[in-house]
PDB file of C-alpha atoms and ligand atoms in Angstrom:
ATOM      1  CA  MET D   5      89.488 -66.327 -56.133  1.00 89.00           C
ATOM      2  CA  ARG D   6      89.759 -67.322 -52.497  1.00 95.00           C
ATOM      3  CA  PRO D   7      91.309 -70.619 -51.352  1.00 97.00           C
ATOM      4  CA  VAL D   8      88.975 -73.268 -49.526  1.00 98.00           C
ATOM      5  CA  GLN D   9      89.795 -73.094 -46.119  1.00 98.00           C
ATOM      6  CA  ILE D  10      89.093 -75.491 -43.304  1.00 98.00           C
ATOM      7  CA  ALA D  11      88.451 -74.048 -39.632  1.00 98.00           C
ATOM      8  CA  PRO D  12      87.271 -75.849 -36.405  1.00 98.00           C
ATOM      9  CA  SER D  13      84.465 -74.863 -33.992  1.00 97.00           C
ATOM     10  CA  VAL D  14      86.069 -74.921 -30.406  1.00 96.00           C
ATOM     11  CA  LEU D  15      82.561 -76.018 -29.309  1.00 95.00           C
ATOM     12  CA  PRO D  16      82.782 -79.483 -29.238  1.00 94.00           C
ATOM     13  CA  VAL D  17      86.030 -79.934 -27.287  1.00 95.00           C
ATOM     14  CA  ASP D  18      85.983 -81.345 -23.717  1.00 96.00           C
ATOM     15  CA  PHE D  19      86.837 -78.045 -21.894  1.00 96.00           C
ATOM     16  CA  SER D  20      88.854 -79.860 -19.051  1.00 97.00           C
ATOM     17  CA  LYS D  21      91.674 -80.484 -21.737  1.00 97.00           C
ATOM     18  CA  LEU D  22      90.852 -76.737 -23.760  1.00 98.00           C
ATOM     19  CA  GLY D  23      94.564 -76.054 -24.515  1.00 98.00           C
ATOM     20  CA  GLU D  24      95.358 -79.462 -25.732  1.00 98.00           C
ATOM     21  CA  ALA D  25      92.839 -79.142 -28.148  1.00 98.00           C
ATOM     22  CA  ILE D  26      93.993 -76.219 -29.638  1.00 98.00           C
ATOM     23  CA  VAL D  27      97.395 -77.366 -29.954  1.00 98.00           C
ATOM     24  CA  ALA D  28      95.747 -80.770 -31.736  1.00 98.00           C
ATOM     25  CA  LEU D  29      93.772 -78.919 -34.022  1.00 98.00           C
ATOM     26  CA  ASP D  30      96.923 -76.867 -35.043  1.00 98.00           C
ATOM     27  CA  ALA D  31      98.380 -79.883 -35.836  1.00 98.00           C
ATOM     28  CA  ALA D  32      95.574 -81.486 -37.612  1.00 98.00           C
ATOM     29  CA  GLY D  33      95.990 -78.898 -40.151  1.00 98.00           C
ATOM     30  CA  VAL D  34      93.082 -76.043 -39.801  1.00 98.00           C
ATOM     31  CA  ASP D  35      93.516 -73.092 -41.504  1.00 98.00           C
ATOM     32  CA  LEU D  36      92.406 -70.812 -38.639  1.00 98.00           C
ATOM     33  CA  ILE D  37      89.986 -71.688 -35.407  1.00 98.00           C
ATOM     34  CA  GLN D  38      86.669 -70.327 -34.464  1.00 98.00           C
ATOM     35  CA  TRP D  39      85.467 -69.590 -31.038  1.00 98.00           C
ATOM     36  CA  ASP D  40      81.939 -69.911 -30.819  1.00 98.00           C
ATOM     37  CA  VAL D  41      81.237 -66.913 -28.478  1.00 98.00           C
ATOM     38  CA  MET D  42      77.384 -67.128 -26.722  1.00 98.00           C
ATOM     39  CA  ASP D  43      76.157 -64.854 -24.520  1.00 98.00           C
ATOM     40  CA  GLY D  44      72.799 -66.648 -22.863  1.00 98.00           C
ATOM     41  CA  GLN D  45      70.695 -64.405 -24.723  1.00 98.00           C
ATOM     42  CA  PHE D  46      71.015 -64.178 -28.750  1.00 98.00           C
ATOM     43  CA  VAL D  47      71.472 -67.888 -28.266  1.00 98.00           C
ATOM     44  CA  PRO D  48      69.993 -70.123 -25.493  1.00 97.00           C
ATOM     45  CA  ASN D  49      73.785 -70.840 -24.567  1.00 97.00           C
ATOM     46  CA  LEU D  50      76.691 -69.211 -22.815  1.00 97.00           C
ATOM     47  CA  THR D  51      80.115 -70.297 -23.873  1.00 97.00           C
ATOM     48  CA  PHE D  52      83.327 -68.488 -24.101  1.00 97.00           C
ATOM     49  CA  GLY D  53      84.503 -65.121 -22.120  1.00 98.00           C
ATOM     50  CA  PRO D  54      87.798 -63.124 -23.560  1.00 98.00           C
ATOM     51  CA  ASP D  55      90.028 -64.527 -20.958  1.00 98.00           C
ATOM     52  CA  ILE D  56      89.288 -68.313 -21.899  1.00 98.00           C
ATOM     53  CA  ILE D  57      90.927 -67.814 -25.465  1.00 98.00           C
ATOM     54  CA  ALA D  58      93.233 -65.039 -24.532  1.00 98.00           C
ATOM     55  CA  SER D  59      94.845 -68.098 -22.066  1.00 98.00           C
ATOM     56  CA  THR D  60      94.731 -70.151 -25.158  1.00 98.00           C
ATOM     57  CA  ARG D  61      96.598 -67.460 -27.604  1.00 98.00           C
ATOM     58  CA  HIS D  62      99.989 -68.835 -26.977  1.00 98.00           C
ATOM     59  CA  LEU D  63      99.172 -72.303 -27.838  1.00 98.00           C
ATOM     60  CA  THR D  64      98.915 -71.550 -31.888  1.00 98.00           C
ATOM     61  CA  MET D  65      99.929 -69.156 -34.707  1.00 98.00           C
ATOM     62  CA  LYS D  66      96.797 -70.140 -36.691  1.00 98.00           C
ATOM     63  CA  PRO D  67      94.435 -66.845 -36.687  1.00 98.00           C
ATOM     64  CA  TYR D  68      91.800 -66.222 -34.364  1.00 98.00           C
ATOM     65  CA  GLU D  69      87.938 -65.910 -35.565  1.00 98.00           C
ATOM     66  CA  ALA D  70      85.380 -65.213 -32.992  1.00 98.00           C
ATOM     67  CA  HIS D  71      81.509 -65.930 -34.023  1.00 98.00           C
ATOM     68  CA  LEU D  72      79.374 -63.695 -32.053  1.00 98.00           C
ATOM     69  CA  MET D  73      76.200 -65.108 -31.376  1.00 98.00           C
ATOM     70  CA  VAL D  74      75.583 -61.911 -28.709  1.00 98.00           C
ATOM     71  CA  LEU D  75      73.130 -59.175 -28.321  1.00 98.00           C
ATOM     72  CA  THR D  76      75.499 -56.669 -27.350  1.00 98.00           C
ATOM     73  CA  PRO D  77      78.859 -56.960 -30.316  1.00 98.00           C
ATOM     74  CA  ASP D  78      79.264 -53.338 -29.560  1.00 98.00           C
ATOM     75  CA  VAL D  79      79.751 -53.897 -26.107  1.00 97.00           C
ATOM     76  CA  MET D  80      82.214 -56.894 -26.378  1.00 97.00           C
ATOM     77  CA  ALA D  81      84.325 -56.344 -29.378  1.00 98.00           C
ATOM     78  CA  LYS D  82      87.227 -54.759 -28.059  1.00 98.00           C
ATOM     79  CA  ARG D  83      87.652 -57.531 -25.425  1.00 98.00           C
ATOM     80  CA  TYR D  84      87.776 -60.084 -27.947  1.00 98.00           C
ATOM     81  CA  VAL D  85      90.235 -58.370 -30.414  1.00 98.00           C
ATOM     82  CA  GLU D  86      92.534 -57.717 -27.355  1.00 98.00           C
ATOM     83  CA  ALA D  87      91.981 -61.761 -26.528  1.00 98.00           C
ATOM     84  CA  GLY D  88      93.654 -62.372 -29.675  1.00 98.00           C
ATOM     85  CA  CYS D  89      91.107 -62.942 -32.253  1.00 98.00           C
ATOM     86  CA  GLN D  90      92.029 -61.538 -35.520  1.00 98.00           C
ATOM     87  CA  ARG D  91      88.155 -61.471 -37.286  1.00 98.00           C
ATOM     88  CA  LEU D  92      85.228 -60.707 -35.374  1.00 98.00           C
ATOM     89  CA  ILE D  93      81.890 -62.106 -36.933  1.00 99.00           C
ATOM     90  CA  VAL D  94      78.820 -59.960 -35.877  1.00 98.00           C
ATOM     91  CA  HIS D  95      75.455 -61.295 -36.473  1.00 98.00           C
ATOM     92  CA  VAL D  96      73.247 -59.209 -38.940  1.00 98.00           C
ATOM     93  CA  GLU D  97      70.204 -60.097 -36.148  1.00 98.00           C
ATOM     94  CA  ALA D  98      72.083 -58.646 -33.678  1.00 98.00           C
ATOM     95  CA  CYS D  99      72.939 -54.763 -34.955  1.00 98.00           C
ATOM     96  CA  ASP D 100      70.835 -52.228 -34.802  1.00 97.00           C
ATOM     97  CA  HIS D 101      73.530 -50.014 -36.960  1.00 98.00           C
ATOM     98  CA  LEU D 102      75.313 -52.701 -38.498  1.00 98.00           C
ATOM     99  CA  HIS D 103      77.405 -50.359 -40.894  1.00 98.00           C
ATOM    100  CA  ARG D 104      78.434 -48.535 -37.937  1.00 98.00           C
ATOM    101  CA  THR D 105      79.350 -52.132 -36.138  1.00 98.00           C
ATOM    102  CA  LEU D 106      81.471 -52.844 -38.491  1.00 98.00           C
ATOM    103  CA  GLY D 107      83.692 -50.038 -38.757  1.00 98.00           C
ATOM    104  CA  ASN D 108      83.947 -50.171 -35.156  1.00 98.00           C
ATOM    105  CA  ILE D 109      85.636 -53.563 -35.172  1.00 98.00           C
ATOM    106  CA  ARG D 110      87.811 -52.140 -38.123  1.00 98.00           C
ATOM    107  CA  GLU D 111      88.790 -49.355 -36.275  1.00 98.00           C
ATOM    108  CA  LEU D 112      89.932 -52.051 -33.545  1.00 98.00           C
ATOM    109  CA  GLY D 113      92.297 -53.369 -35.522  1.00 98.00           C
ATOM    110  CA  ALA D 114      90.509 -56.560 -36.574  1.00 98.00           C
ATOM    111  CA  THR D 115      88.782 -57.535 -39.651  1.00 98.00           C
ATOM    112  CA  ALA D 116      85.082 -57.661 -39.530  1.00 98.00           C
ATOM    113  CA  ALA D 117      82.637 -60.104 -40.908  1.00 99.00           C
ATOM    114  CA  VAL D 118      78.786 -60.717 -40.723  1.00 99.00           C
ATOM    115  CA  ALA D 119      76.615 -63.735 -40.464  1.00 99.00           C
ATOM    116  CA  LEU D 120      73.061 -64.546 -41.333  1.00 98.00           C
ATOM    117  CA  ASN D 121      70.857 -66.898 -39.703  1.00 98.00           C
ATOM    118  CA  PRO D 122      69.185 -69.402 -41.621  1.00 98.00           C
ATOM    119  CA  SER D 123      65.576 -66.922 -42.030  1.00 98.00           C
ATOM    120  CA  THR D 124      67.326 -63.675 -42.686  1.00 98.00           C
ATOM    121  CA  PRO D 125      67.624 -62.929 -46.058  1.00 98.00           C
ATOM    122  CA  PRO D 126      70.719 -62.407 -47.961  1.00 98.00           C
ATOM    123  CA  ASP D 127      70.432 -58.683 -49.059  1.00 98.00           C
ATOM    124  CA  GLU D 128      70.627 -57.736 -45.443  1.00 98.00           C
ATOM    125  CA  VAL D 129      74.689 -57.881 -46.293  1.00 98.00           C
ATOM    126  CA  GLU D 130      74.158 -56.101 -49.609  1.00 97.00           C
ATOM    127  CA  HIS D 131      75.294 -52.980 -48.540  1.00 97.00           C
ATOM    128  CA  VAL D 132      78.311 -53.820 -46.387  1.00 98.00           C
ATOM    129  CA  LEU D 133      80.250 -55.831 -48.705  1.00 98.00           C
ATOM    130  CA  ASP D 134      82.549 -53.017 -48.602  1.00 98.00           C
ATOM    131  CA  LEU D 135      83.459 -53.583 -44.894  1.00 98.00           C
ATOM    132  CA  VAL D 136      83.911 -57.326 -44.477  1.00 98.00           C
ATOM    133  CA  ASP D 137      86.282 -60.188 -45.423  1.00 98.00           C
ATOM    134  CA  LEU D 138      83.500 -62.625 -44.948  1.00 98.00           C
ATOM    135  CA  VAL D 139      79.820 -63.165 -45.088  1.00 99.00           C
ATOM    136  CA  LEU D 140      78.487 -66.166 -42.571  1.00 99.00           C
ATOM    137  CA  VAL D 141      75.687 -68.350 -43.796  1.00 99.00           C
ATOM    138  CA  MET D 142      74.581 -70.120 -40.975  1.00 98.00           C
ATOM    139  CA  THR D 143      73.605 -73.967 -41.733  1.00 98.00           C
ATOM    140  CA  VAL D 144      72.063 -74.456 -38.760  1.00 98.00           C
ATOM    141  CA  ASN D 145      69.988 -72.478 -36.132  1.00 98.00           C
ATOM    142  CA  PRO D 146      72.801 -71.135 -33.474  1.00 98.00           C
ATOM    143  CA  GLY D 147      73.338 -72.031 -30.343  1.00 96.00           C
ATOM    144  CA  PHE D 148      74.304 -75.562 -30.425  1.00 96.00           C
ATOM    145  CA  GLY D 149      76.500 -78.209 -32.208  1.00 96.00           C
ATOM    146  CA  GLY D 150      75.956 -81.488 -33.484  1.00 97.00           C
ATOM    147  CA  GLN D 151      72.667 -80.222 -35.097  1.00 98.00           C
ATOM    148  CA  SER D 152      72.071 -81.264 -38.410  1.00 98.00           C
ATOM    149  CA  TYR D 153      72.885 -79.569 -42.008  1.00 98.00           C
ATOM    150  CA  ILE D 154      70.266 -77.098 -43.443  1.00 98.00           C
ATOM    151  CA  ALA D 155      70.351 -77.994 -47.312  1.00 98.00           C
ATOM    152  CA  SER D 156      68.021 -75.653 -48.007  1.00 98.00           C
ATOM    153  CA  MET D 157      70.602 -72.681 -47.278  1.00 98.00           C
ATOM    154  CA  GLU D 158      72.319 -73.668 -50.185  1.00 98.00           C
ATOM    155  CA  PRO D 159      70.172 -71.410 -52.659  1.00 98.00           C
ATOM    156  CA  LYS D 160      70.575 -68.558 -50.106  1.00 98.00           C
ATOM    157  CA  ILE D 161      74.484 -69.846 -50.593  1.00 98.00           C
ATOM    158  CA  ARG D 162      74.115 -69.181 -53.928  1.00 98.00           C
ATOM    159  CA  ILE D 163      72.767 -65.670 -53.912  1.00 98.00           C
ATOM    160  CA  VAL D 164      75.798 -64.538 -51.262  1.00 98.00           C
ATOM    161  CA  ARG D 165      78.545 -66.073 -53.521  1.00 98.00           C
ATOM    162  CA  GLU D 166      76.936 -64.077 -56.537  1.00 98.00           C
ATOM    163  CA  MET D 167      76.438 -60.716 -54.293  1.00 98.00           C
ATOM    164  CA  ILE D 168      80.137 -60.968 -53.905  1.00 98.00           C
ATOM    165  CA  ASN D 169      81.356 -61.815 -57.397  1.00 98.00           C
ATOM    166  CA  ARG D 170      78.881 -59.249 -58.859  1.00 98.00           C
ATOM    167  CA  ALA D 171      80.705 -56.512 -56.302  1.00 98.00           C
ATOM    168  CA  GLY D 172      83.853 -57.639 -57.748  1.00 98.00           C
ATOM    169  CA  LEU D 173      85.044 -58.802 -54.116  1.00 98.00           C
ATOM    170  CA  ALA D 174      85.812 -62.655 -55.143  1.00 97.00           C
ATOM    171  CA  ASP D 175      89.151 -62.182 -54.471  1.00 98.00           C
ATOM    172  CA  SER D 176      88.805 -60.065 -50.834  1.00 98.00           C
ATOM    173  CA  VAL D 177      85.881 -61.544 -49.471  1.00 98.00           C
ATOM    174  CA  ASP D 178      85.311 -65.522 -48.155  1.00 98.00           C
ATOM    175  CA  LEU D 179      81.996 -67.017 -48.029  1.00 98.00           C
ATOM    176  CA  GLU D 180      82.015 -69.305 -44.897  1.00 98.00           C
ATOM    177  CA  VAL D 181      78.906 -71.892 -43.689  1.00 98.00           C
ATOM    178  CA  ASP D 182      78.727 -73.474 -40.119  1.00 98.00           C
ATOM    179  CA  GLY D 183      76.611 -76.190 -38.597  1.00 98.00           C
ATOM    180  CA  GLY D 184      76.284 -79.568 -39.765  1.00 98.00           C
ATOM    181  CA  ILE D 185      79.421 -79.590 -42.111  1.00 98.00           C
ATOM    182  CA  SER D 186      80.814 -82.711 -42.383  1.00 98.00           C
ATOM    183  CA  PRO D 187      82.293 -85.025 -45.619  1.00 98.00           C
ATOM    184  CA  ALA D 188      78.756 -85.647 -46.407  1.00 98.00           C
ATOM    185  CA  THR D 189      77.416 -82.400 -46.430  1.00 98.00           C
ATOM    186  CA  VAL D 190      80.622 -80.237 -47.053  1.00 98.00           C
ATOM    187  CA  ARG D 191      80.018 -80.734 -50.875  1.00 98.00           C
ATOM    188  CA  GLY D 192      76.994 -79.073 -51.463  1.00 98.00           C
ATOM    189  CA  ALA D 193      77.795 -76.274 -49.639  1.00 98.00           C
ATOM    190  CA  ALA D 194      80.837 -75.785 -51.387  1.00 98.00           C
ATOM    191  CA  ALA D 195      79.399 -76.217 -55.150  1.00 98.00           C
ATOM    192  CA  ALA D 196      76.813 -73.185 -53.850  1.00 98.00           C
ATOM    193  CA  GLY D 197      80.184 -70.979 -53.051  1.00 98.00           C
ATOM    194  CA  ALA D 198      81.538 -71.616 -49.938  1.00 98.00           C
ATOM    195  CA  ASN D 199      85.176 -71.697 -49.426  1.00 98.00           C
ATOM    196  CA  VAL D 200      85.341 -71.134 -45.715  1.00 98.00           C
ATOM    197  CA  LEU D 201      83.943 -74.514 -43.950  1.00 98.00           C
ATOM    198  CA  ILE D 202      83.381 -74.729 -40.235  1.00 98.00           C
ATOM    199  CA  ALA D 203      83.453 -77.921 -38.467  1.00 98.00           C
ATOM    200  CA  GLY D 204      82.552 -79.283 -35.104  1.00 98.00           C
ATOM    201  CA  SER D 205      81.167 -82.536 -34.186  1.00 97.00           C
ATOM    202  CA  ALA D 206      82.486 -83.684 -37.748  1.00 97.00           C
ATOM    203  CA  LEU D 207      85.798 -83.108 -36.669  1.00 97.00           C
ATOM    204  CA  PHE D 208      85.978 -84.770 -33.115  1.00 95.00           C
ATOM    205  CA  LYS D 209      83.630 -87.447 -34.018  1.00 95.00           C
ATOM    206  CA  ASP D 210      85.905 -89.215 -36.467  1.00 96.00           C
ATOM    207  CA  PRO D 211      87.259 -92.213 -35.561  1.00 97.00           C
ATOM    208  CA  GLN D 212      90.586 -91.810 -37.462  1.00 98.00           C
ATOM    209  CA  GLY D 213      91.029 -88.526 -35.962  1.00 97.00           C
ATOM    210  CA  LEU D 214      91.117 -84.619 -36.052  1.00 98.00           C
ATOM    211  CA  GLY D 215      93.666 -84.974 -39.099  1.00 98.00           C
ATOM    212  CA  HIS D 216      91.901 -87.686 -41.197  1.00 98.00           C
ATOM    213  CA  ALA D 217      88.154 -85.355 -40.904  1.00 98.00           C
ATOM    214  CA  VAL D 218      90.002 -82.229 -41.899  1.00 98.00           C
ATOM    215  CA  SER D 219      91.510 -83.836 -44.710  1.00 98.00           C
ATOM    216  CA  GLU D 220      88.182 -85.449 -46.044  1.00 98.00           C
ATOM    217  CA  ILE D 221      86.568 -81.998 -45.067  1.00 98.00           C
ATOM    218  CA  ARG D 222      89.098 -80.522 -47.102  1.00 98.00           C
ATOM    219  CA  ALA D 223      89.340 -82.954 -50.053  1.00 98.00           C
ATOM    220  CA  GLY D 224      85.117 -82.996 -50.639  1.00 98.00           C
ATOM    221  CA  ALA D 225      85.203 -78.890 -50.445  1.00 98.00           C
ATOM    222  CA  THR D 226      87.916 -78.481 -52.810  1.00 98.00           C
ATOM    223  CA  ALA D 227      86.375 -80.779 -55.541  1.00 98.00           C
ATOM    224  CA  ALA D 228      83.443 -79.198 -55.404  1.00 97.00           C
ATOM    225  CA  PHE D 229      84.012 -75.602 -54.754  1.00 97.00           C
ATOM    226  CA  ARG D 230      82.576 -73.076 -57.411  1.00 90.00           C
ATOM    227  CA  GLY D 231      83.544 -69.658 -56.736  1.00 87.00           C
TER     228      GLY D 231
HETATM  229  C1  DX5 S 508      76.100 -73.167 -33.949  1.00 91.53           C
HETATM  230  C2  DX5 S 508      77.614 -73.202 -33.963  1.00 91.53           C
HETATM  231  C3  DX5 S 508      77.858 -74.492 -34.600  1.00 91.53           C
HETATM  232  C4  DX5 S 508      79.479 -75.020 -34.786  1.00 91.53           C
HETATM  233  C5  DX5 S 508      79.561 -76.502 -35.606  1.00 91.53           C
HETATM  234  O1  DX5 S 508      75.669 -71.936 -33.156  1.00 91.53           O
HETATM  235  O2  DX5 S 508      78.158 -72.104 -34.535  1.00 91.53           O
HETATM  236  O3  DX5 S 508      77.513 -74.498 -35.926  1.00 91.53           O
HETATM  237  O4  DX5 S 508      79.950 -73.807 -34.854  1.00 91.53           O
HETATM  238  O5  DX5 S 508      78.813 -77.674 -35.251  1.00 91.53           O
HETATM  239  P1  DX5 S 508      78.428 -78.595 -35.874  1.00 91.53           P
HETATM  240  O6  DX5 S 508      79.860 -79.097 -36.688  1.00 91.53           O
HETATM  241  O7  DX5 S 508      79.029 -79.766 -34.577  1.00 91.53           O
HETATM  242  O8  DX5 S 508      77.632 -78.526 -36.775  1.00 91.53           O
END
């Protein structure tokens, strides 16, 4: 069974102090760092180009993953791998040929992952589990941080967990959730089978600091996780 991992979304940081935020997140004990890449078309927001990510790569040894909330992942994938992202997450909803897209990402030398928006059925990923090292079940509608956790996604998380386990991939494929994850919501997601927890606003608004927030979410996930 894969370990519990806590990863921040970089989305809520003060972008005038991006480098300092990356150093602080590393020091806070996160396991990896997620960049929410948005193109203003797949979602109504525009965020990080590859050069911004590349400019921070030297500041931490922690793995980077790019959550590509973009309409054209095939066009963008190479640049984000070159920017230093070890994993690329593409959305089912943006891929006409998902199996090929995931294979292309692996050929670039990165690990591939697939994301499901709240309304997308879990069986959309059933035939690509052998190509990914992570499935992301969105627990908000993508585009912005600070949204409320959609608890009705928990049955879907459970189904994806069962799919991974039934395929014999419990030791190689992570189940990630992203959106509204906090000390108050993490236990429900972990109990349903999520072992990688993405948190943005909950980390940065903790009055006791990033390290405390990471520890709180990690403790909740570890106590509740049912793989
Ligand atoms: C949505 C983003 C957010 C972000 C986390 O597109 O992907 O989910 O990572 O935001 P919080 O943790 O503030 O909900």
